[in-house]
Structure formats: C-alpha cells, structure tokens
mmCIF file of C-alpha atoms and ligand atoms in Angstrom:
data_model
loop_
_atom_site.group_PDB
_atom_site.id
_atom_site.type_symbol
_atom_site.label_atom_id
_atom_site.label_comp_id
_atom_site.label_asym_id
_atom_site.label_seq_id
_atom_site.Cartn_x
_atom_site.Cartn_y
_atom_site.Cartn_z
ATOM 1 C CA UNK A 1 39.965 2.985 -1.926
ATOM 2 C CA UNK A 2 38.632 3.743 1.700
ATOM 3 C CA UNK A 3 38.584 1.525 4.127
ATOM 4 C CA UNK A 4 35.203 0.998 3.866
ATOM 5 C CA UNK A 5 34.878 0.321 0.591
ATOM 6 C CA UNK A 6 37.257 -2.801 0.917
ATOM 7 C CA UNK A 7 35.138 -4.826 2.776
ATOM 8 C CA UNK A 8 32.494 -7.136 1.333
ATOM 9 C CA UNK A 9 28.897 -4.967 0.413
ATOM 10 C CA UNK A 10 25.764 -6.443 1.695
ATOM 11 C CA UNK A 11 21.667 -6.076 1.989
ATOM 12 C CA UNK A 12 20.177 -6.352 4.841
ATOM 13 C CA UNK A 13 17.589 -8.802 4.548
ATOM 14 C CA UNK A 14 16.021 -9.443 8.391
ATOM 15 C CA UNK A 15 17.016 -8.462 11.598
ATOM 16 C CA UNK A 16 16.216 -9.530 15.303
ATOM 17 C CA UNK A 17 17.364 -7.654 18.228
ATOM 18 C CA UNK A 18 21.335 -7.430 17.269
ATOM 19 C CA UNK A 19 21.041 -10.103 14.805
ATOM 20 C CA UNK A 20 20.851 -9.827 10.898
ATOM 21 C CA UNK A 21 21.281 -11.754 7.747
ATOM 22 C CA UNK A 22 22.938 -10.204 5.124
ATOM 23 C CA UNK A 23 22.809 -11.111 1.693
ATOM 24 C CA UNK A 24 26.075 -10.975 -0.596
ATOM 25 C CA UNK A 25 25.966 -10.045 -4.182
ATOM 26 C CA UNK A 26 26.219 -13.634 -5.025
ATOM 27 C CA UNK A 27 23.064 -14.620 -2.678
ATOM 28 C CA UNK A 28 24.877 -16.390 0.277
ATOM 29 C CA UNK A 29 23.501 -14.922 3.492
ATOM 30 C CA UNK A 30 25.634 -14.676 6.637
ATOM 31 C CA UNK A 31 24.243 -13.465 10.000
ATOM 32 C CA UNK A 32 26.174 -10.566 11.257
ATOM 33 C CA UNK A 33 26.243 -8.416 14.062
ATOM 34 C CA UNK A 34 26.600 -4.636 14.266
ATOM 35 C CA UNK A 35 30.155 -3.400 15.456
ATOM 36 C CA UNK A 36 28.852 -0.443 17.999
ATOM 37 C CA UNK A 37 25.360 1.048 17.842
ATOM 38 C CA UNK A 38 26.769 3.402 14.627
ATOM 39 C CA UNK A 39 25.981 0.582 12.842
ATOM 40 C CA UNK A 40 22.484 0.185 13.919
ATOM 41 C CA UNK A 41 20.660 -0.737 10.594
ATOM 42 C CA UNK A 42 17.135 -1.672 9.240
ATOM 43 C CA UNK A 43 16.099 -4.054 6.450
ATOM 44 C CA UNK A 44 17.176 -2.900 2.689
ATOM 45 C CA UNK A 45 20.051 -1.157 4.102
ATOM 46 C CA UNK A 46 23.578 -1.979 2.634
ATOM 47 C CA UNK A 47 26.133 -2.328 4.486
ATOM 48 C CA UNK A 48 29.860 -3.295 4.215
ATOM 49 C CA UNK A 49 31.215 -5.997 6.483
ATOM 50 C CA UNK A 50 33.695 -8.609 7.378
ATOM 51 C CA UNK A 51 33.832 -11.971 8.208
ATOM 52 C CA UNK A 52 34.500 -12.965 12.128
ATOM 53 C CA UNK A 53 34.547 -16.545 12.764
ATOM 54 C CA UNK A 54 31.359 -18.347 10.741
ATOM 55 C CA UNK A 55 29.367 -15.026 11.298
ATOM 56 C CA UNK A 56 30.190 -11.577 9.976
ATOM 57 C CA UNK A 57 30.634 -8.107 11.876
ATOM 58 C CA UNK A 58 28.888 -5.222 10.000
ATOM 59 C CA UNK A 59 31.160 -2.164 10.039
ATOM 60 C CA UNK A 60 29.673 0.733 8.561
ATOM 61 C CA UNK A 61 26.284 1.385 7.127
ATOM 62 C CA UNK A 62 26.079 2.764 3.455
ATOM 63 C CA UNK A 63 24.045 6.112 2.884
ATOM 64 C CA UNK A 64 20.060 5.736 2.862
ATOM 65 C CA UNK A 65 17.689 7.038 -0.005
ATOM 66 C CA UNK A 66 14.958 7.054 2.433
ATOM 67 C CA UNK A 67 14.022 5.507 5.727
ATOM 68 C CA UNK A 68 10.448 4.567 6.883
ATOM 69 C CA UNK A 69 10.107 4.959 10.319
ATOM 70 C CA UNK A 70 6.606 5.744 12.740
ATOM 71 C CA UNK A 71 7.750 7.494 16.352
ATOM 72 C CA UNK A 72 5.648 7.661 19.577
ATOM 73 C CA UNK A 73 6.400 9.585 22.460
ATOM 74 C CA UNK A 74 8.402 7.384 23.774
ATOM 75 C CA UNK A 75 10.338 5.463 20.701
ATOM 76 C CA UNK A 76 11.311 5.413 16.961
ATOM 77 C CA UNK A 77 10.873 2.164 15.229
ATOM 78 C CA UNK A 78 12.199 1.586 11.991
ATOM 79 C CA UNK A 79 10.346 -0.268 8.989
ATOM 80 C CA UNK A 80 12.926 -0.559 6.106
ATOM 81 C CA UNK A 81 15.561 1.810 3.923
ATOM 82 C CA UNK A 82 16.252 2.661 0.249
ATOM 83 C CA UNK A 83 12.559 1.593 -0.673
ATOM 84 C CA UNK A 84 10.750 2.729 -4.268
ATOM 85 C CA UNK A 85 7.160 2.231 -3.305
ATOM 86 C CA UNK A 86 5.106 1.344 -0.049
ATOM 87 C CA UNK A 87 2.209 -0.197 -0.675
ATOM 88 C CA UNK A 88 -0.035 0.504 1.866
ATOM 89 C CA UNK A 89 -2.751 -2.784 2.058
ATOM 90 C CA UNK A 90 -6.222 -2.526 3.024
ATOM 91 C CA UNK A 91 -9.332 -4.780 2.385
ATOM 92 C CA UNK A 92 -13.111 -5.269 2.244
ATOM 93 C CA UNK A 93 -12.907 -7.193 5.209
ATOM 94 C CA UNK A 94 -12.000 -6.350 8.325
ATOM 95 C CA UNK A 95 -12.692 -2.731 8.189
ATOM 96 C CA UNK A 96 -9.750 -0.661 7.797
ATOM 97 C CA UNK A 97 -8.743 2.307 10.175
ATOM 98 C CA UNK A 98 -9.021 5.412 7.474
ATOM 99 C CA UNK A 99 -6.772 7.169 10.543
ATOM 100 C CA UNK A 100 -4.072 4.388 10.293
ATOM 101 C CA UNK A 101 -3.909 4.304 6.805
ATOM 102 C CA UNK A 102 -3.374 8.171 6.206
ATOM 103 C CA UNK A 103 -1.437 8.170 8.845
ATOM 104 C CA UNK A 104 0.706 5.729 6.826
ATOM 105 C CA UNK A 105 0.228 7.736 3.837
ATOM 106 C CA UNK A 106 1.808 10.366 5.981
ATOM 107 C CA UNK A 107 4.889 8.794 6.595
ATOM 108 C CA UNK A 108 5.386 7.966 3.433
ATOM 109 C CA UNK A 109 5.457 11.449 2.051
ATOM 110 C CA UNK A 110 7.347 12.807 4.934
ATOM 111 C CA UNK A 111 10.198 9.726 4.232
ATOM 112 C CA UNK A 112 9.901 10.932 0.554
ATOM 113 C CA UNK A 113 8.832 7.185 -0.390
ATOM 114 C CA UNK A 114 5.767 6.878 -3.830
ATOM 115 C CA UNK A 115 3.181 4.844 -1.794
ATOM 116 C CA UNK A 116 0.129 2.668 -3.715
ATOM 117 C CA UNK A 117 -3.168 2.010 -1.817
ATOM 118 C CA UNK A 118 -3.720 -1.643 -2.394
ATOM 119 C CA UNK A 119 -7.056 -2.946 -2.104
ATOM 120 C CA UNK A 120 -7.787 -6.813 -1.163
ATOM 121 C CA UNK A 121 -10.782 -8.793 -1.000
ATOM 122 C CA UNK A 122 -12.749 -7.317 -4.485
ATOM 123 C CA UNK A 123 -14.616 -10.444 -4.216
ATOM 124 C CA UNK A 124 -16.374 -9.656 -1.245
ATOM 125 C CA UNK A 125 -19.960 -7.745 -1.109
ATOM 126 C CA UNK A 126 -18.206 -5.192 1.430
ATOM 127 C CA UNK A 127 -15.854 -3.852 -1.433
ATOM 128 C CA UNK A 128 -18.445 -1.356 -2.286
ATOM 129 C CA UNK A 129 -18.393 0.537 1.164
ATOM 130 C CA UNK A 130 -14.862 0.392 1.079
ATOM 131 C CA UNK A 131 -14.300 1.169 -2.332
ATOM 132 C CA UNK A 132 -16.608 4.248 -1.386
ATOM 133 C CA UNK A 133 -14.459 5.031 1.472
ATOM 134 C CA UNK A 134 -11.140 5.565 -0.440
ATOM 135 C CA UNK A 135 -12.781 7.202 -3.130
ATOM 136 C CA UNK A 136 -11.703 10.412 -2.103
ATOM 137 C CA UNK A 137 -8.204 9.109 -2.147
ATOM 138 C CA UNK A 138 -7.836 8.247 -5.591
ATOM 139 C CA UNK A 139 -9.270 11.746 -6.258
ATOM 140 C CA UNK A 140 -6.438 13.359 -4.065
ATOM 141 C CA UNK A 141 -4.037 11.604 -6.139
ATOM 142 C CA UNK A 142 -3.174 8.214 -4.879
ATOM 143 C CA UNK A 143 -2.891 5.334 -7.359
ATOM 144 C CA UNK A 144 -5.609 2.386 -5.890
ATOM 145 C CA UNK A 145 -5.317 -0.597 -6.773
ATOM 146 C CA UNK A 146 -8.446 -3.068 -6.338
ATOM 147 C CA UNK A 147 -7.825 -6.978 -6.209
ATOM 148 C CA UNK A 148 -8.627 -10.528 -5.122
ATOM 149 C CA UNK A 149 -5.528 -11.904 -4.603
ATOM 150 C CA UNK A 150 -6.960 -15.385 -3.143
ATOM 151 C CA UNK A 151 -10.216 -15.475 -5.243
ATOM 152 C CA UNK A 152 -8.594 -13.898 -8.416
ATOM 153 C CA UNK A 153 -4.890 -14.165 -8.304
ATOM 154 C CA UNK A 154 -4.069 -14.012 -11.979
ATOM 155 C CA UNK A 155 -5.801 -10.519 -12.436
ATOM 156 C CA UNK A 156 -4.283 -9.303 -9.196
ATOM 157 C CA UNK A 157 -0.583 -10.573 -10.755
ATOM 158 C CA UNK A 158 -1.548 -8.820 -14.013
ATOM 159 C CA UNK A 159 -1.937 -5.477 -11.601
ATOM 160 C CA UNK A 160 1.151 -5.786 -9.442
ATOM 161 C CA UNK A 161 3.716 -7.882 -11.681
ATOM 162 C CA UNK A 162 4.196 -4.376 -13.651
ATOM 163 C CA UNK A 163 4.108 -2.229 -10.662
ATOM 164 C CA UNK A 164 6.676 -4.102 -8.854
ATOM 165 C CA UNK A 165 8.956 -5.499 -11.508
ATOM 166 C CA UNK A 166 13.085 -4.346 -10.582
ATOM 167 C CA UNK A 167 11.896 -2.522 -7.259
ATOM 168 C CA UNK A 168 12.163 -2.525 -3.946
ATOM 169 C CA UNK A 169 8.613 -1.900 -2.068
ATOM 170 C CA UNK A 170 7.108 -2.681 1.420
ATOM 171 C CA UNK A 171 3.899 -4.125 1.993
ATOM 172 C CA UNK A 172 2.450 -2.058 4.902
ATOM 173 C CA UNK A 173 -0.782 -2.926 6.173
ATOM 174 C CA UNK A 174 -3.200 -4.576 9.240
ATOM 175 C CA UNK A 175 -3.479 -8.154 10.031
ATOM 176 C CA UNK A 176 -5.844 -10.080 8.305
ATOM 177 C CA UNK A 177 -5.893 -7.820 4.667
ATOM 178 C CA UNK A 178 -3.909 -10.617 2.882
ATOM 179 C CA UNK A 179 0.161 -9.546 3.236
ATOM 180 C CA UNK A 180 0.969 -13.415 3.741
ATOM 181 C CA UNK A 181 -1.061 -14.516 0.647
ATOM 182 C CA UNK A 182 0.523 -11.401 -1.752
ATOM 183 C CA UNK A 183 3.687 -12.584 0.005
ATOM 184 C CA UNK A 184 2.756 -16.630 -1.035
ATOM 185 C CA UNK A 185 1.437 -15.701 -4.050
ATOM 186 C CA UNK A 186 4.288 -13.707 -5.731
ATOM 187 C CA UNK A 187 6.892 -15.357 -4.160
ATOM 188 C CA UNK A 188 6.605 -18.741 -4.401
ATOM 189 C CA UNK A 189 9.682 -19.858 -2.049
ATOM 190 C CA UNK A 190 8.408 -17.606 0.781
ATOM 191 C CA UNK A 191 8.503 -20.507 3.206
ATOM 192 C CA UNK A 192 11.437 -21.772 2.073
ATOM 193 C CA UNK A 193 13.045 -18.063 2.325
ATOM 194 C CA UNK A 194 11.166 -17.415 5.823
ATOM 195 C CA UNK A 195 12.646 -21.611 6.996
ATOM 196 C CA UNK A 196 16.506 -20.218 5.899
ATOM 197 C CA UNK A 197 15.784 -16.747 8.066
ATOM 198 C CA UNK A 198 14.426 -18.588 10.903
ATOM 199 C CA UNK A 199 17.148 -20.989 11.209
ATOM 200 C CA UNK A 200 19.992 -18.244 10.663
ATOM 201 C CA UNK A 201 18.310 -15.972 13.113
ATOM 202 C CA UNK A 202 18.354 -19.222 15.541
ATOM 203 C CA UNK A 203 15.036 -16.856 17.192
ATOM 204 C CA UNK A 204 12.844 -19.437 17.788
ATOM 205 C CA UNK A 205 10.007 -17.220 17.426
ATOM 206 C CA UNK A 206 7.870 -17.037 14.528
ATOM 207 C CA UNK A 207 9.154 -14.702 11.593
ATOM 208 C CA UNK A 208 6.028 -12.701 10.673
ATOM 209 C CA UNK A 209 6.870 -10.520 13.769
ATOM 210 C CA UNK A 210 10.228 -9.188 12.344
ATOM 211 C CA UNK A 211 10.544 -7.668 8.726
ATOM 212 C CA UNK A 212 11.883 -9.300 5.777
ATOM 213 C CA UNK A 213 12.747 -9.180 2.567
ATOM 214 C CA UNK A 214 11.764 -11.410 -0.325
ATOM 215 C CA UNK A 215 12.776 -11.962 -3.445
ATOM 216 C CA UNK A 216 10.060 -12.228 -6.168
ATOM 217 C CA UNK A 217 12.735 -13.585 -9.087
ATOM 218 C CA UNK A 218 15.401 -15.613 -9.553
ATOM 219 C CA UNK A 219 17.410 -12.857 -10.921
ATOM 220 C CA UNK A 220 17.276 -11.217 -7.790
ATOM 221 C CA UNK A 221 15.715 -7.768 -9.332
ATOM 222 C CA UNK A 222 12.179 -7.709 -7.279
ATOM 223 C CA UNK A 223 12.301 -6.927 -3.743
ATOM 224 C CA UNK A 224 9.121 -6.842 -1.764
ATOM 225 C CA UNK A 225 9.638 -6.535 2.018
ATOM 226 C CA UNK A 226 6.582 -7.602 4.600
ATOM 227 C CA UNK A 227 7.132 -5.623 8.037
ATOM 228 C CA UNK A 228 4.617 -5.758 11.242
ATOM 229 C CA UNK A 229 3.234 -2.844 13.169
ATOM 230 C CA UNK A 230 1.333 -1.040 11.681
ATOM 231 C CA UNK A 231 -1.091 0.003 14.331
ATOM 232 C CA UNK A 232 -0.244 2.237 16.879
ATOM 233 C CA UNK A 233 1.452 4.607 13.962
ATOM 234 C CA UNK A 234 2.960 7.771 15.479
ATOM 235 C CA UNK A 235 4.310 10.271 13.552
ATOM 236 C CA UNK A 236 6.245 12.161 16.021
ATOM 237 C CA UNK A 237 9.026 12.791 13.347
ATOM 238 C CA UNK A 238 6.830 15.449 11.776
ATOM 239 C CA UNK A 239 6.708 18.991 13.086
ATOM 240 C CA UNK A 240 2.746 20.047 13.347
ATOM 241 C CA UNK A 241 3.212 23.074 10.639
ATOM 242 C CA UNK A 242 4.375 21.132 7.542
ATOM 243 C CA UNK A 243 1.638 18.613 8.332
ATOM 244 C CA UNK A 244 -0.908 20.198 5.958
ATOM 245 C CA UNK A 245 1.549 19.886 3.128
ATOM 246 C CA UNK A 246 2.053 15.993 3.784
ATOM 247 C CA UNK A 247 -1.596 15.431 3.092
ATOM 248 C CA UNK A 248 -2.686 16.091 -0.482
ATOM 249 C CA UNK A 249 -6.222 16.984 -0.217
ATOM 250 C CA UNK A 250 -5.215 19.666 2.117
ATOM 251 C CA UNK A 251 -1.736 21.015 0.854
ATOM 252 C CA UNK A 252 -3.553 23.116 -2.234
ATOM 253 C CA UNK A 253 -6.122 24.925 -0.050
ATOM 254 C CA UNK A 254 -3.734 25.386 2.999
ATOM 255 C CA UNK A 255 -1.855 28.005 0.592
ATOM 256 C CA UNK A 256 -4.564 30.317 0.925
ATOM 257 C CA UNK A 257 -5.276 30.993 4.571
ATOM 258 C CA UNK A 258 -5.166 34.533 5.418
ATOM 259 C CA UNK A 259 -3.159 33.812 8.059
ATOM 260 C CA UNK A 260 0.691 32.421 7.268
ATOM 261 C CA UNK A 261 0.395 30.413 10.833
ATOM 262 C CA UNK A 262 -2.565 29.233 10.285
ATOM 263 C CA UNK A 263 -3.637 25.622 12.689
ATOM 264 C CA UNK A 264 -6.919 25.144 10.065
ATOM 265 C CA UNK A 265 -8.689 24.509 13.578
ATOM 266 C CA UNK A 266 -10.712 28.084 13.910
ATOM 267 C CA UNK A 267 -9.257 31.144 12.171
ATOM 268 C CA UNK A 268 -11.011 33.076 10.287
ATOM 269 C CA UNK A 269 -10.356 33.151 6.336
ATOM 270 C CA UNK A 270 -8.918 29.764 6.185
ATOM 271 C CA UNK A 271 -8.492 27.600 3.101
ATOM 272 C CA UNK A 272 -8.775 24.678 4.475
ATOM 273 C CA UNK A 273 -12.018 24.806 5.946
ATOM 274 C CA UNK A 274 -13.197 26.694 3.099
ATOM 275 C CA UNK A 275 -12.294 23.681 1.176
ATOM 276 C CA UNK A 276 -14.369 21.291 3.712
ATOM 277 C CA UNK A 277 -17.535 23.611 3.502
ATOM 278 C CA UNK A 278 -17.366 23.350 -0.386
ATOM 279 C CA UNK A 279 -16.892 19.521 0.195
ATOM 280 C CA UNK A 280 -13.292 19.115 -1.425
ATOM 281 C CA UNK A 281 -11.950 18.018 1.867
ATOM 282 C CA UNK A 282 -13.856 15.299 3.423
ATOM 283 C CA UNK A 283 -15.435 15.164 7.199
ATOM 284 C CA UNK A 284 -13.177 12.444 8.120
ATOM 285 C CA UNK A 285 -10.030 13.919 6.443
ATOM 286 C CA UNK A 286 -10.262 16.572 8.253
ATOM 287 C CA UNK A 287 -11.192 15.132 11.540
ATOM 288 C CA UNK A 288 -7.597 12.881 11.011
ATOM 289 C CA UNK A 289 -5.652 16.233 10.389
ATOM 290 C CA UNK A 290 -7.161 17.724 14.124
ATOM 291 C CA UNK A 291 -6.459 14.450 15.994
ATOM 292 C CA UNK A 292 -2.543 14.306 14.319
ATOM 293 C CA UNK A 293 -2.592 18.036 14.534
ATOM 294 C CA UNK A 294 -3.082 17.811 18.408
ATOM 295 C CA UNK A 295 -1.264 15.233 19.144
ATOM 296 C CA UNK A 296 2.354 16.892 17.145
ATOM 297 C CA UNK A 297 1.465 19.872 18.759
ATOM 298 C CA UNK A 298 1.508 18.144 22.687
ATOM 299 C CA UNK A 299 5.205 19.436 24.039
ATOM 300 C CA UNK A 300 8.036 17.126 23.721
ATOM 301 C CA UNK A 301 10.558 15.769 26.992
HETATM 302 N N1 GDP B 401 -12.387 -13.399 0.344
HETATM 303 C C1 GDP B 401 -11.071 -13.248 0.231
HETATM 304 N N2 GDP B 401 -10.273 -13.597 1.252
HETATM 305 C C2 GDP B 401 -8.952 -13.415 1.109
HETATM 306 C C3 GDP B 401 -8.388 -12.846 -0.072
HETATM 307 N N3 GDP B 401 -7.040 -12.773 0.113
HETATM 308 C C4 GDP B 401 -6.787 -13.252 1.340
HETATM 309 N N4 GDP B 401 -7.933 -13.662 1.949
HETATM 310 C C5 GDP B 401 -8.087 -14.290 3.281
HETATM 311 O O1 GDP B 401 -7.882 -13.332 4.303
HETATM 312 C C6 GDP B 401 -7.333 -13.950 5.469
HETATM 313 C C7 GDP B 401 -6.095 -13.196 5.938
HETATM 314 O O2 GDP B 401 -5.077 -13.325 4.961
HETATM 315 P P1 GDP B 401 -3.525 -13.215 5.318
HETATM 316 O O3 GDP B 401 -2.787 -13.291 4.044
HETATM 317 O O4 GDP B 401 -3.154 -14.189 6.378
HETATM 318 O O5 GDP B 401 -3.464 -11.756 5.927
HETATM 319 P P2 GDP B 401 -2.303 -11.032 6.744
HETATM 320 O O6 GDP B 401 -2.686 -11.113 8.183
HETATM 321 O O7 GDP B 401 -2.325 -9.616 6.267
HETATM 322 O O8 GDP B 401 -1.009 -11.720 6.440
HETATM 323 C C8 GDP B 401 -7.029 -15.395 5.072
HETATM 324 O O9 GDP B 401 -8.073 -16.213 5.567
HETATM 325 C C9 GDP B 401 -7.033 -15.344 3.555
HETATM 326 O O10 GDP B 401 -7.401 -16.580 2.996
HETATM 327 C C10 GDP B 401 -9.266 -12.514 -1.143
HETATM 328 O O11 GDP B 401 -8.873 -12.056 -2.216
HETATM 329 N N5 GDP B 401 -10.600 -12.704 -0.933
HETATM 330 MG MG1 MG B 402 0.412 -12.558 7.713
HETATM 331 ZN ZN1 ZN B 403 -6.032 27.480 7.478
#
C-alpha cells in the first residue's frame, strides 16, 4: 500500500478560496485544506486526506477523467472534474448568447466531457424562436432537450430522471434559465445541503457564487453539480488549428480544404465555406468560429 492510499478517500463537494468540504464514503463532510498548492483541487475531485485537529488536510489529489475549465488571457478557472455529462442550460426567456453557449459546447469537447443542450421555459410563446435557433444544433448532433421545469415539472423529471440517474453532470448555464429551480426541483434538500455548506465553509457569502455538488438520492448515486460563470467563457486552452474539429458542424467539411493549413477565413477551395454557401453551416456558426478563431490566434505572454 502507498502512502497515499492509506489515508481516508474523499469527494470534493464545494470549495472557497483554500477551503473545501469533503465528503467521506459514509457521507460525513469535513472541511479541509490543501497541504501546498499540488493539491489545488476543484469540485468532483477525490482526494485522500487526513484529519488535523476538527478539520482535515488534503494530501494528494487522485487522477482526473476530465476537467472543465474556460481560460482568458489572463487566468484559468476551473468548473468541476471526473464529470459524465454537462448540461449546458438555455431558455425561452432571456435570450441566450448562441456565442456563449458553443463556446461552452467547445469546452466540453475539448475536456472530452458528453454535453446535453437543455432547454427551459417550453411554456413560454418565445420557445419557438429559440427552438428555431438551436435547430441547427440538434442537426449537428447534440441531444436537446425541451422542458418546463416550473410550469411542467413532472414531464421535465420524466426527461432528465433517465438521463441523469448514477452520474455525475454539471449544470452550466446563464442566470435567470432556471439552474436553481432544476437544482430545487430534483433535489429536494438543496437548501438544507446549500445551509450545511454555508455553515462549514463559515463564508458568509451566499453559496450560488461557488460550485457545488448535490446529491439527487439518498443512495448517494446522482450527482448534479451547479457552478457560476458562465459568461465571459475563454477558451484559451485550445490551440486555433484543432478548433474546427471541436465544432461538429464544421469538423466534416474542414477535411476537405485544399489547403492542409487552412484558417476557413479566405482561401480558396475551402470546405468549410463551401459548406456555408450550400447552407450546411449556418451564418452565425460560422461567424462564432472567426471571432474564437481570432481571438486563439492573438499571441500569447
Ligand atoms: N415561465 C417559466 N419560468 C420559469 C421556468 N423555470 C424557471 N422559471 C423562472 O425563471 C426565473 C429564473 O429561475 P432560476 O431558477 O432562479 O434561474 P437561475 O438564475 O438559472 O438559477 C425564476 O423566476 C423562475 O421561476 C419555466 O419552466 N417556465
Ligand atoms: Mg440560481
Ligand atoms: Zn478551409
């Protein structure tokens, strides 16, 4: 046995600053603190750590499946680890940035990560525009799922029980789309969960600005994780050229540009605009992959 391996195994379930609760296999939480910036760690990670005094000292940091993280020019914040789905939220009402949402959709595919477009508000006129506007979505491949989770909440539970059930998935998406009402809705001890974080984080702030995990049974099986910023979603982590193949619509046609270096901006024979005259790859699309495009491509310090 390693040394590692004989201390007590944990999930990260919040964090503040240098603070985190970690949840032991048995479901007591304990608020730890990293030993040295190696163990810098993000919600869903595991982690192995020791007890020191009535808190705990996390050690070492187990090895991720994936990591979710946007990066700016100037830092990298992370989301959450080991996730099996992202749902990325949107709704009727208020209009929803189709830049920040692919640029989610983005980071999704560059972390590896199956991500969901989840659709809120269905019971609102405006559905129809934006039903219209992630139309070509569904046709590049995305799984969208349409619901009313305040209006409607049993059909929108029939939807997501399935799709959730024995996962772990973050719920990515602007303010006002309805995260805290999926949260209230299939959890019903969120506030209870968010009072015991609260307390143990001693922050004094209010908990919808940090991530956090819930659990959506008893059994502890179904994880779904709620995590702020989502504007303001660099992507700095991806290198301009493979940017084509992180987008679906354009990955296919991108293959057959005569040119093997080919930016999709203005060469001749290219794919991917052939595939936006013929109307496969829409305006807007397109316009998103020149303003990411550009901004990758700006020289890094
Ligand atoms: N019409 C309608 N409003 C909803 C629905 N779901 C949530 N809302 C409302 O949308 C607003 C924002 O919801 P909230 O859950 O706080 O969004 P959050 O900012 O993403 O956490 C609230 O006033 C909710 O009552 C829905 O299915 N239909
Ligand atoms: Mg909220
Ligand atoms: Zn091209």
């Amino acid at each position: 046995m390693s040394r590692a391996e004989a201390l007590d195994l944990g999930l990260v379930v919040a964090g503040h600053g240098r603070h985190y609760i970690v949840e032991t296999p048995e479901g007591r939480r304990v608020t730890c603190h990293p030993r040295g910036k190696k163990s810098d760690c993000v919600v869903g990670d595991r982690v192995r750590w020791q007890v020191s005094g009535d808190e705990g000292v996390i050690e070492h940091v187990e090895p991720r499946r994936n990591l979710l993280f946007r990066q700016d020019e100037w830092k990298t914040k992370s989301f959450a680890a080991n996730l099996d789905l992202i749902l990325v939220m949107v709704a009727s009402e208020p209009v929803f940035s189709e830049s920040q949402l692919t640029r989610a959709l983005i980071a999704a595919e560059d972390a590896g990560i199956e991500a969901h477009i989840l659709l809120n508000k269905a019971d609102l006129p405006q559905i129809a525009t934006a039903r219209e506007r992630l139309r070509p979505y569904a046709a590049m491949g995305y799984a969208v799922h349409e619901v009313a989770l305040k209006a409607r909440p049993d059909e929108a539970r029939a939807e997501l029980d399935p799709l959730l059930a024995g996962r772990s998935s973050l719920v990515l998406g602007p303010s006002g789309t309805g995260k805290s009402t999926l949260i209230n809705l299939l959890a019903p001890d969120a506030r209870a969960q968010v009072g015991e974080i609260s307390q143990a984080l001693n922050s004094g702030r209010h908990t919808t600005t940090t991530t956090q995990w819930y659990w959506l049974d008893a059994a502890r099986t179904t994880g779904l994780i709620d995590s702020p910023g989502f504007q303001e979603f660099g992507l700095r982590q991806v290198s301009p050229q493979v940017l084509p193949g992180l987008m679906p619509d354009l990955a296919e046609p991108a293959k057959q540009c005569k040119f093997y270096n080919c930016t999709h901006l203005h060469e001749p024979g290219c794919g991917v605009r052939a595939a936006l005259a013929r109307g496969e790859v829409t305006e807007s699309r397109y316009r998103i992959y020149g303003e990411i495009f550009q901004e990758l491509s700006q020289t890094r310090y």
